[in-house]
């Protein structure tokens, strides 16, 4: 029996050697996928795999990583196919041209490899029982106003990397990108879009010169400008604006608030002590020194101080479903029951911070979710259980811009 196992192993090794590099990469990707259980982000799992096996060069790592992500971009569709076949289908749909993968495909597939995604979808539907809706099977939970088909299709396209240029740093950022021949395009006065794999940390002083921040997240600045304008009209001249970013995470919205509101008395908090430590490091890089910070679980009866804030930013913990174009593995491991879990979490948080909103102050409720239970239903909960008045509610749709999709609701007391 031992000799038989050795023979099988030798044959397998020989077959692997005579495969094309593309075939080998797909087999390796399939092995990685079969061992992945979703408990950590896919990019961490890949990092651990390559750290444990040093034989892969940079080009190999790039190709194998790409194959894994193409597999997960198909969501729960083609679930009955062998993993290697689903990877091939994913590569076919997620790339305008076969490139280095050409050796893997038959002439029929290569002839139907159209640069237009819808044409590739049509061909795949002829080959397999392939339903677009199966990519994102939770569409019945989507918020109204979202284009379900365009949102689903967007998962087949890798999002861009977006930078927000900080005040006074435009010339430095643009010069650094141009000097390195980095292709980019502007998406507004302060926003730059780059290819996802761009190593911007080697070109710029991140957080000091520019912040890595999704296009939709940057648009929160529009709401902050509205708040500043209205408070300036009410309090002329407007002294330091007292603001609390109550679910601050890595602090991206806080840095945006500092840059947009200028004179700001900032407080930040999060449930995780390690996150607050990371935030402090990031604030130091951004040159932000004057702020208050604390750790708090705002889902319980946390004893808040008597401080009242003119602005509370509540970027609530959520499913993150509007960002799954960046982390497509989430579709495979997210369960429907988690939607109500997050919705209840969000309702508890807004209920507990409600009293901290000053008279004439604002609550800015934000999620990166596309589910109604986390968005419109929480808005209705706030309206029914507080004296806050809804001023504006909007989806920041990124599925047609290679960006995330977010939800924002602005309330005023």
mmCIF file of C-alpha atoms in Angstrom, residues 230-231 234-235 310 357-364 386-392 410-413:
data_model
loop_
_atom_site.group_PDB
_atom_site.id
_atom_site.type_symbol
_atom_site.label_atom_id
_atom_site.label_comp_id
_atom_site.label_asym_id
_atom_site.label_seq_id
_atom_site.Cartn_x
_atom_site.Cartn_y
_atom_site.Cartn_z
ATOM 1 C CA UNK A 230 -25.794 75.144 8.479
ATOM 2 C CA UNK A 231 -24.074 75.441 11.854
ATOM 3 C CA UNK A 234 -26.910 79.263 13.140
ATOM 4 C CA UNK A 235 -23.816 80.219 15.160
ATOM 5 C CA UNK A 310 -22.876 69.265 17.637
ATOM 6 C CA UNK A 357 -26.631 64.879 20.239
ATOM 7 C CA UNK A 358 -26.866 68.551 21.233
ATOM 8 C CA UNK A 359 -29.850 70.750 20.508
ATOM 9 C CA UNK A 360 -29.528 71.840 16.869
ATOM 10 C CA UNK A 361 -26.842 69.161 16.545
ATOM 11 C CA UNK A 362 -26.505 66.424 13.924
ATOM 12 C CA UNK A 363 -26.262 62.654 13.766
ATOM 13 C CA UNK A 364 -24.628 61.293 10.625
ATOM 14 C CA UNK A 386 -35.966 59.810 19.162
ATOM 15 C CA UNK A 387 -36.623 63.508 18.595
ATOM 16 C CA UNK A 388 -34.115 63.557 15.734
ATOM 17 C CA UNK A 389 -35.485 64.721 12.392
ATOM 18 C CA UNK A 390 -34.340 63.188 9.117
ATOM 19 C CA UNK A 391 -32.729 65.844 6.899
ATOM 20 C CA UNK A 392 -31.368 63.771 4.044
ATOM 21 C CA UNK A 410 -28.374 62.868 8.200
ATOM 22 C CA UNK A 411 -30.499 63.735 11.248
ATOM 23 C CA UNK A 412 -30.861 66.963 13.200
ATOM 24 C CA UNK A 413 -32.191 67.679 16.639
#
